[in-house]
Each structure stands twice: as C-alpha cells, then as structure tokens.
Amino acid sequence: MKRVLHIVDSRSYVRSNCFQHQLAEVLPKVAHVDTKELHEVLGHRLHSANRYDLIVSCLKQRTLFKAAPGLQPALGSLPVVVYDQDPWEAFRDGSPYKGAYQAISSYLNVKTFAVTTKWWADLIARRGLPSTFVKMWVLPDYCSSDPPFDARSVAAGFIGALHPYRRELFEKLEDMGTNVIVQGGGLDYAGFREALSRLQCFVHSEDSSVIVAGKEYNLNVGLWIKDVEAASRGCFSIRNRGSDSETYLDGIKTVMLYDDPSEVPALLDRIQKMDPVERQSLIDGTVEHIRKADRWLDTANALVLNSNPGEG
C-alpha cells in the first residue's frame, strides 16, 4: 500500500465537515495514511525524508491557494493530488481565488485536481490542467429507509441554506398551493440525516449562474450529492434538471427531475398516489443500492491510484 500524507486544515474541521469526515474514514482502507494539519507540514522538508509516496491535499481551496508557496519547500517534487469540492471558485469571474489552480500548479507537483462534478473536471481538462472526476457519496452506515414513507410527518420539505433561487422556488410552489416545510441550516450531519428521515419528499433547486471567462454557465450541472443524501435516508428527492445527472443518479430511482417548477405539484401527487407497497419497495431498493455502491471507497482509490472510478 502507498504511504500517503493527508493534509487538512484541521482535524476538527474534517470531523465536522459533512463530506471530508466520510472520505477520511475510507482513505486508510486503500493506503497507509498519515493525517497532518497544515501547520504541522509547513517548515518541514518532507520530500527529503522518503516517508511518503503521495500527498493528498484536502485543504480548502483558499487555504491551499495561500499556502502553496510555503508548501513547496516542504513537499518538493512529491506528487500531490488536490481534492476540491468547490472548483468553480478557481474559475468564476470575480472570484478572489480565480487562477488558484494555475498558481497551485506552479508551486507544487500536482498530479491531478480531483473534483466532485464531472462538468467541472472536463472544464479543468480543457484549460490544460490535470483533472479527475470523483464522487461524494454516503457511507453505508448512514443509509436507512426507516421510518417507512407512510410514518413520516412531512410530505414535502427542505433542509439547508435558503438561497434566493431556492426561496423563489418555494414561493412559486406556495402560489400553486404546494407548501414546502423549510428547515434552515445549522444542523450537524447526524442531525441533518435525522431530519431527512422525517421527510417523505425532499424538494429543492440548484439553479445559480456562474460566469467563466465572460460566458454564463449554471451550477445545476452538479450538487447531485444532495439528492443522493436524501434518497439514502428513504426520501424521494425532487430537483431541477441539469447536465450529467446520470453521473450520480444512475440506479437511484427515487429522484425526480423537473424542467419547470410548475411540474413539481404533479410529481408530488404522483408519489402520494403510488401503491404503498410498491412505493416502499422502491425506496428500500434505492437505499440498498446506495449502501452497496459505497462510492467513497471508489473515490479513495481514485485519489491514491489516480484512476477514475467506475460510473456504474
């Protein structure tokens, strides 16, 4: 097994972060992992000690952007895999971190930028930088279809930050007579999972424009992990359509996509009118699919071996 130095902002941040703590749990299954906080790496000449085969950086993008010059003496020519969940901040016009990937590559021996949206991995490659698409997922132990659909107290709900585009969706639905119960953020991940288990349907929108080199794109090409999370807790999930949905949703049968918010009430009605036994079977089968898929292990392998995980 490879000897991997896993660099993080802080151990407490990783423990509290909804996705990084899951990745940190599976990395030791594929490599000998030594996790260090940034301040434990700066000022040390690790590349001369022959202790590591690979660096996996899980630093926040803004942290690595700032720290790259100082890391260069410590890491030297050691290959670095950069795991980043917010790649658009390195490319969008007006971002204080625009150009971050190029700058990081100028100081460190970046083997690949591992990002969690295929569309952005493709854009990074078109910019002449190495990229790998890896998936966020839900650990098997976090998957549950209990309580069953009919025992859940909220027919349609949302848990998370109420961005303007989401507020606009919920206001439109209210005008159509469909009420979505909104619970704001602030929950830890265990609380978030428990809250999902009270919903029959998770309703949301990911529809935010981003300008790259003067051209408008949309973040609806990603953020599919929200639907996987909802489905893993026995919810139906309803969200706006976007490119590359199949990269996350293949085999997940309890996610429904809409082209226009006017379609949402009919989707909710369709779910309510399903045969209860068939509906619960669909939910249980989807939760089991997500549990068995265990894409976090695929991602850990991709980071360490620099090979793209399977799409199936």
mmCIF file with all atom_site columns, C-alpha atoms in Angstrom, residues 169-295:
data_model
loop_
_atom_site.group_PDB
_atom_site.id
_atom_site.type_symbol
_atom_site.label_atom_id
_atom_site.label_alt_id
_atom_site.label_comp_id
_atom_site.label_asym_id
_atom_site.label_entity_id
_atom_site.label_seq_id
_atom_site.pdbx_PDB_ins_code
_atom_site.Cartn_x
_atom_site.Cartn_y
_atom_site.Cartn_z
_atom_site.occupancy
_atom_site.B_iso_or_equiv
_atom_site.pdbx_formal_charge
_atom_site.auth_seq_id
_atom_site.auth_comp_id
_atom_site.auth_asym_id
_atom_site.auth_atom_id
_atom_site.pdbx_PDB_model_num
ATOM 1   C CA . LEU A 1 169 ? -38.941 28.045 -5.963  1.00 0.00 ? 169 LEU A CA 1
ATOM 2   C CA . PHE A 1 170 ? -40.771 27.671 -2.658  1.00 0.00 ? 170 PHE A CA 1
ATOM 3   C CA . GLU A 1 171 ? -42.695 30.920 -3.188  1.00 0.00 ? 171 GLU A CA 1
ATOM 4   C CA . LYS A 1 172 ? -43.782 29.758 -6.641  1.00 0.00 ? 172 LYS A CA 1
ATOM 5   C CA . LEU A 1 173 ? -44.910 26.434 -5.224  1.00 0.00 ? 173 LEU A CA 1
ATOM 6   C CA . GLU A 1 174 ? -46.830 28.159 -2.441  1.00 0.00 ? 174 GLU A CA 1
ATOM 7   C CA . ASP A 1 175 ? -48.643 30.255 -5.056  1.00 0.00 ? 175 ASP A CA 1
ATOM 8   C CA . MET A 1 176 ? -49.628 26.951 -6.694  1.00 0.00 ? 176 MET A CA 1
ATOM 9   C CA . GLY A 1 177 ? -50.947 25.610 -3.389  1.00 0.00 ? 177 GLY A CA 1
ATOM 10  C CA . THR A 1 178 ? -47.964 23.418 -2.544  1.00 0.00 ? 178 THR A CA 1
ATOM 11  C CA . ASN A 1 179 ? -46.332 24.109 0.797   1.00 0.00 ? 179 ASN A CA 1
ATOM 12  C CA . VAL A 1 180 ? -42.721 23.046 1.341   1.00 0.00 ? 180 VAL A CA 1
ATOM 13  C CA . ILE A 1 181 ? -41.654 22.962 5.001   1.00 0.00 ? 181 ILE A CA 1
ATOM 14  C CA . VAL A 1 182 ? -38.239 24.622 5.173   1.00 0.00 ? 182 VAL A CA 1
ATOM 15  C CA . GLN A 1 183 ? -35.738 23.967 7.935   1.00 0.00 ? 183 GLN A CA 1
ATOM 16  C CA . GLY A 1 184 ? -32.638 26.159 7.819   1.00 0.00 ? 184 GLY A CA 1
ATOM 17  C CA . GLY A 1 185 ? -29.052 25.033 8.153   1.00 0.00 ? 185 GLY A CA 1
ATOM 18  C CA . GLY A 1 186 ? -27.082 24.812 11.371  1.00 0.00 ? 186 GLY A CA 1
ATOM 19  C CA . LEU A 1 187 ? -27.570 21.102 11.986  1.00 0.00 ? 187 LEU A CA 1
ATOM 20  C CA . ASP A 1 188 ? -24.609 18.806 12.376  1.00 0.00 ? 188 ASP A CA 1
ATOM 21  C CA . TYR A 1 189 ? -24.501 15.935 9.910   1.00 0.00 ? 189 TYR A CA 1
ATOM 22  C CA . ALA A 1 190 ? -26.181 13.463 12.246  1.00 0.00 ? 190 ALA A CA 1
ATOM 23  C CA . GLY A 1 191 ? -28.972 15.981 12.833  1.00 0.00 ? 191 GLY A CA 1
ATOM 24  C CA . PHE A 1 192 ? -29.285 16.570 9.094   1.00 0.00 ? 192 PHE A CA 1
ATOM 25  C CA . ARG A 1 193 ? -29.669 12.856 8.436   1.00 0.00 ? 193 ARG A CA 1
ATOM 26  C CA . GLU A 1 194 ? -32.267 12.537 11.178  1.00 0.00 ? 194 GLU A CA 1
ATOM 27  C CA . ALA A 1 195 ? -34.198 15.500 9.768   1.00 0.00 ? 195 ALA A CA 1
ATOM 28  C CA . LEU A 1 196 ? -34.205 13.904 6.300   1.00 0.00 ? 196 LEU A CA 1
ATOM 29  C CA . SER A 1 197 ? -35.773 10.801 7.807   1.00 0.00 ? 197 SER A CA 1
ATOM 30  C CA . ARG A 1 198 ? -38.828 12.858 8.765   1.00 0.00 ? 198 ARG A CA 1
ATOM 31  C CA . LEU A 1 199 ? -39.489 13.850 5.142   1.00 0.00 ? 199 LEU A CA 1
ATOM 32  C CA . GLN A 1 200 ? -41.423 11.938 2.539   1.00 0.00 ? 200 GLN A CA 1
ATOM 33  C CA . CYS A 1 201 ? -40.094 14.180 -0.238  1.00 0.00 ? 201 CYS A CA 1
ATOM 34  C CA . PHE A 1 202 ? -37.061 16.473 -0.308  1.00 0.00 ? 202 PHE A CA 1
ATOM 35  C CA . VAL A 1 203 ? -37.753 19.382 -2.685  1.00 0.00 ? 203 VAL A CA 1
ATOM 36  C CA . HIS A 1 204 ? -35.039 21.784 -3.832  1.00 0.00 ? 204 HIS A CA 1
ATOM 37  C CA . SER A 1 205 ? -33.495 23.829 -6.607  1.00 0.00 ? 205 SER A CA 1
ATOM 38  C CA . GLU A 1 206 ? -29.868 24.135 -7.697  1.00 0.00 ? 206 GLU A CA 1
ATOM 39  C CA . ASP A 1 207 ? -30.085 26.957 -10.202 1.00 0.00 ? 207 ASP A CA 1
ATOM 40  C CA . SER A 1 208 ? -27.337 29.544 -9.820  1.00 0.00 ? 208 SER A CA 1
ATOM 41  C CA . SER A 1 209 ? -25.464 31.175 -12.678 1.00 0.00 ? 209 SER A CA 1
ATOM 42  C CA . VAL A 1 210 ? -21.679 31.388 -12.757 1.00 0.00 ? 210 VAL A CA 1
ATOM 43  C CA . ILE A 1 211 ? -19.632 33.445 -15.234 1.00 0.00 ? 211 ILE A CA 1
ATOM 44  C CA . VAL A 1 212 ? -16.398 31.918 -16.524 1.00 0.00 ? 212 VAL A CA 1
ATOM 45  C CA . ALA A 1 213 ? -14.299 33.957 -18.952 1.00 0.00 ? 213 ALA A CA 1
ATOM 46  C CA . GLY A 1 214 ? -17.304 36.122 -19.727 1.00 0.00 ? 214 GLY A CA 1
ATOM 47  C CA . LYS A 1 215 ? -19.593 33.203 -20.532 1.00 0.00 ? 215 LYS A CA 1
ATOM 48  C CA . GLU A 1 216 ? -22.573 32.223 -18.389 1.00 0.00 ? 216 GLU A CA 1
ATOM 49  C CA . TYR A 1 217 ? -22.927 28.710 -17.042 1.00 0.00 ? 217 TYR A CA 1
ATOM 50  C CA . ASN A 1 218 ? -25.055 27.201 -14.278 1.00 0.00 ? 218 ASN A CA 1
ATOM 51  C CA . LEU A 1 219 ? -24.241 25.264 -11.123 1.00 0.00 ? 219 LEU A CA 1
ATOM 52  C CA . ASN A 1 220 ? -27.150 22.926 -11.928 1.00 0.00 ? 220 ASN A CA 1
ATOM 53  C CA . VAL A 1 221 ? -24.530 20.686 -13.572 1.00 0.00 ? 221 VAL A CA 1
ATOM 54  C CA . GLY A 1 222 ? -23.593 19.473 -10.100 1.00 0.00 ? 222 GLY A CA 1
ATOM 55  C CA . LEU A 1 223 ? -24.610 19.289 -6.445  1.00 0.00 ? 223 LEU A CA 1
ATOM 56  C CA . TRP A 1 224 ? -26.266 15.917 -7.144  1.00 0.00 ? 224 TRP A CA 1
ATOM 57  C CA . ILE A 1 225 ? -24.964 14.687 -3.796  1.00 0.00 ? 225 ILE A CA 1
ATOM 58  C CA . LYS A 1 226 ? -27.943 16.411 -2.128  1.00 0.00 ? 226 LYS A CA 1
ATOM 59  C CA . ASP A 1 227 ? -30.271 14.041 -3.953  1.00 0.00 ? 227 ASP A CA 1
ATOM 60  C CA . VAL A 1 228 ? -28.141 11.020 -3.092  1.00 0.00 ? 228 VAL A CA 1
ATOM 61  C CA . GLU A 1 229 ? -28.217 12.038 0.568   1.00 0.00 ? 229 GLU A CA 1
ATOM 62  C CA . ALA A 1 230 ? -32.000 12.407 0.547   1.00 0.00 ? 230 ALA A CA 1
ATOM 63  C CA . ALA A 1 231 ? -32.501 9.111  -1.266  1.00 0.00 ? 231 ALA A CA 1
ATOM 64  C CA . SER A 1 232 ? -30.126 7.366  1.152   1.00 0.00 ? 232 SER A CA 1
ATOM 65  C CA . ARG A 1 233 ? -32.459 8.324  4.011   1.00 0.00 ? 233 ARG A CA 1
ATOM 66  C CA . GLY A 1 234 ? -35.581 6.946  2.344   1.00 0.00 ? 234 GLY A CA 1
ATOM 67  C CA . CYS A 1 235 ? -36.830 10.226 0.816   1.00 0.00 ? 235 CYS A CA 1
ATOM 68  C CA . PHE A 1 236 ? -37.978 10.936 -2.676  1.00 0.00 ? 236 PHE A CA 1
ATOM 69  C CA . SER A 1 237 ? -35.992 13.883 -3.991  1.00 0.00 ? 237 SER A CA 1
ATOM 70  C CA . ILE A 1 238 ? -37.305 16.429 -6.487  1.00 0.00 ? 238 ILE A CA 1
ATOM 71  C CA . ARG A 1 239 ? -34.973 18.990 -8.103  1.00 0.00 ? 239 ARG A CA 1
ATOM 72  C CA . ASN A 1 240 ? -34.382 20.882 -11.327 1.00 0.00 ? 240 ASN A CA 1
ATOM 73  C CA . ARG A 1 241 ? -32.785 19.098 -14.244 1.00 0.00 ? 241 ARG A CA 1
ATOM 74  C CA . GLY A 1 242 ? -29.114 19.637 -15.147 1.00 0.00 ? 242 GLY A CA 1
ATOM 75  C CA . SER A 1 243 ? -26.372 18.102 -17.239 1.00 0.00 ? 243 SER A CA 1
ATOM 76  C CA . ASP A 1 244 ? -24.603 14.937 -16.094 1.00 0.00 ? 244 ASP A CA 1
ATOM 77  C CA . SER A 1 245 ? -27.279 13.902 -13.601 1.00 0.00 ? 245 SER A CA 1
ATOM 78  C CA . GLU A 1 246 ? -26.566 10.280 -14.503 1.00 0.00 ? 246 GLU A CA 1
ATOM 79  C CA . THR A 1 247 ? -23.042 10.545 -13.052 1.00 0.00 ? 247 THR A CA 1
ATOM 80  C CA . TYR A 1 248 ? -24.622 10.433 -9.605  1.00 0.00 ? 248 TYR A CA 1
ATOM 81  C CA . LEU A 1 249 ? -28.196 9.263  -10.105 1.00 0.00 ? 249 LEU A CA 1
ATOM 82  C CA . ASP A 1 250 ? -27.732 6.135  -12.223 1.00 0.00 ? 250 ASP A CA 1
ATOM 83  C CA . GLY A 1 251 ? -29.632 3.378  -10.400 1.00 0.00 ? 251 GLY A CA 1
ATOM 84  C CA . ILE A 1 252 ? -31.240 5.794  -7.937  1.00 0.00 ? 252 ILE A CA 1
ATOM 85  C CA . LYS A 1 253 ? -34.956 5.500  -8.655  1.00 0.00 ? 253 LYS A CA 1
ATOM 86  C CA . THR A 1 254 ? -36.400 7.852  -6.044  1.00 0.00 ? 254 THR A CA 1
ATOM 87  C CA . VAL A 1 255 ? -35.109 11.093 -7.597  1.00 0.00 ? 255 VAL A CA 1
ATOM 88  C CA . MET A 1 256 ? -37.385 13.013 -9.954  1.00 0.00 ? 256 MET A CA 1
ATOM 89  C CA . LEU A 1 257 ? -36.234 15.939 -12.094 1.00 0.00 ? 257 LEU A CA 1
ATOM 90  C CA . TYR A 1 258 ? -38.284 18.854 -13.369 1.00 0.00 ? 258 TYR A CA 1
ATOM 91  C CA . ASP A 1 259 ? -37.744 21.340 -16.170 1.00 0.00 ? 259 ASP A CA 1
ATOM 92  C CA . ASP A 1 260 ? -40.113 23.916 -14.695 1.00 0.00 ? 260 ASP A CA 1
ATOM 93  C CA . PRO A 1 261 ? -41.366 24.422 -11.114 1.00 0.00 ? 261 PRO A CA 1
ATOM 94  C CA . SER A 1 262 ? -44.936 24.058 -12.392 1.00 0.00 ? 262 SER A CA 1
ATOM 95  C CA . GLU A 1 263 ? -44.236 20.317 -12.731 1.00 0.00 ? 263 GLU A CA 1
ATOM 96  C CA . VAL A 1 264 ? -43.484 19.830 -9.019  1.00 0.00 ? 264 VAL A CA 1
ATOM 97  C CA . PRO A 1 265 ? -47.075 19.572 -7.681  1.00 0.00 ? 265 PRO A CA 1
ATOM 98  C CA . ALA A 1 266 ? -47.875 16.797 -10.149 1.00 0.00 ? 266 ALA A CA 1
ATOM 99  C CA . LEU A 1 267 ? -44.690 14.931 -9.195  1.00 0.00 ? 267 LEU A CA 1
ATOM 100 C CA . LEU A 1 268 ? -45.612 15.141 -5.518  1.00 0.00 ? 268 LEU A CA 1
ATOM 101 C CA . ASP A 1 269 ? -49.145 13.979 -6.301  1.00 0.00 ? 269 ASP A CA 1
ATOM 102 C CA . ARG A 1 270 ? -47.798 11.075 -8.347  1.00 0.00 ? 270 ARG A CA 1
ATOM 103 C CA . ILE A 1 271 ? -45.668 9.948  -5.409  1.00 0.00 ? 271 ILE A CA 1
ATOM 104 C CA . GLN A 1 272 ? -48.595 10.140 -2.976  1.00 0.00 ? 272 GLN A CA 1
ATOM 105 C CA . LYS A 1 273 ? -50.797 8.075  -5.309  1.00 0.00 ? 273 LYS A CA 1
ATOM 106 C CA . MET A 1 274 ? -48.315 5.222  -5.733  1.00 0.00 ? 274 MET A CA 1
ATOM 107 C CA . ASP A 1 275 ? -49.299 1.819  -4.430  1.00 0.00 ? 275 ASP A CA 1
ATOM 108 C CA . PRO A 1 276 ? -47.939 1.921  -0.848  1.00 0.00 ? 276 PRO A CA 1
ATOM 109 C CA . VAL A 1 277 ? -46.266 -1.483 -1.025  1.00 0.00 ? 277 VAL A CA 1
ATOM 110 C CA . GLU A 1 278 ? -44.627 -0.778 -4.398  1.00 0.00 ? 278 GLU A CA 1
ATOM 111 C CA . ARG A 1 279 ? -43.562 2.683  -3.240  1.00 0.00 ? 279 ARG A CA 1
ATOM 112 C CA . GLN A 1 280 ? -41.879 1.358  -0.114  1.00 0.00 ? 280 GLN A CA 1
ATOM 113 C CA . SER A 1 281 ? -40.198 -1.377 -2.134  1.00 0.00 ? 281 SER A CA 1
ATOM 114 C CA . LEU A 1 282 ? -38.821 1.290  -4.486  1.00 0.00 ? 282 LEU A CA 1
ATOM 115 C CA . ILE A 1 283 ? -37.497 3.270  -1.509  1.00 0.00 ? 283 ILE A CA 1
ATOM 116 C CA . ASP A 1 284 ? -35.943 0.240  0.183   1.00 0.00 ? 284 ASP A CA 1
ATOM 117 C CA . GLY A 1 285 ? -34.292 -0.875 -3.051  1.00 0.00 ? 285 GLY A CA 1
ATOM 118 C CA . THR A 1 286 ? -32.816 2.562  -3.679  1.00 0.00 ? 286 THR A CA 1
ATOM 119 C CA . VAL A 1 287 ? -31.407 2.841  -0.154  1.00 0.00 ? 287 VAL A CA 1
ATOM 120 C CA . GLU A 1 288 ? -29.828 -0.586 -0.535  1.00 0.00 ? 288 GLU A CA 1
ATOM 121 C CA . HIS A 1 289 ? -28.350 0.415  -3.909  1.00 0.00 ? 289 HIS A CA 1
ATOM 122 C CA . ILE A 1 290 ? -26.689 3.466  -2.359  1.00 0.00 ? 290 ILE A CA 1
ATOM 123 C CA . ARG A 1 291 ? -25.442 1.434  0.609   1.00 0.00 ? 291 ARG A CA 1
ATOM 124 C CA . LYS A 1 292 ? -23.852 -1.219 -1.583  1.00 0.00 ? 292 LYS A CA 1
ATOM 125 C CA . ALA A 1 293 ? -22.379 1.237  -4.089  1.00 0.00 ? 293 ALA A CA 1
ATOM 126 C CA . ASP A 1 294 ? -20.035 2.761  -1.447  1.00 0.00 ? 294 ASP A CA 1
ATOM 127 C CA . ARG A 1 295 ? -18.609 5.329  -3.871  1.00 0.00 ? 295 ARG A CA 1
#
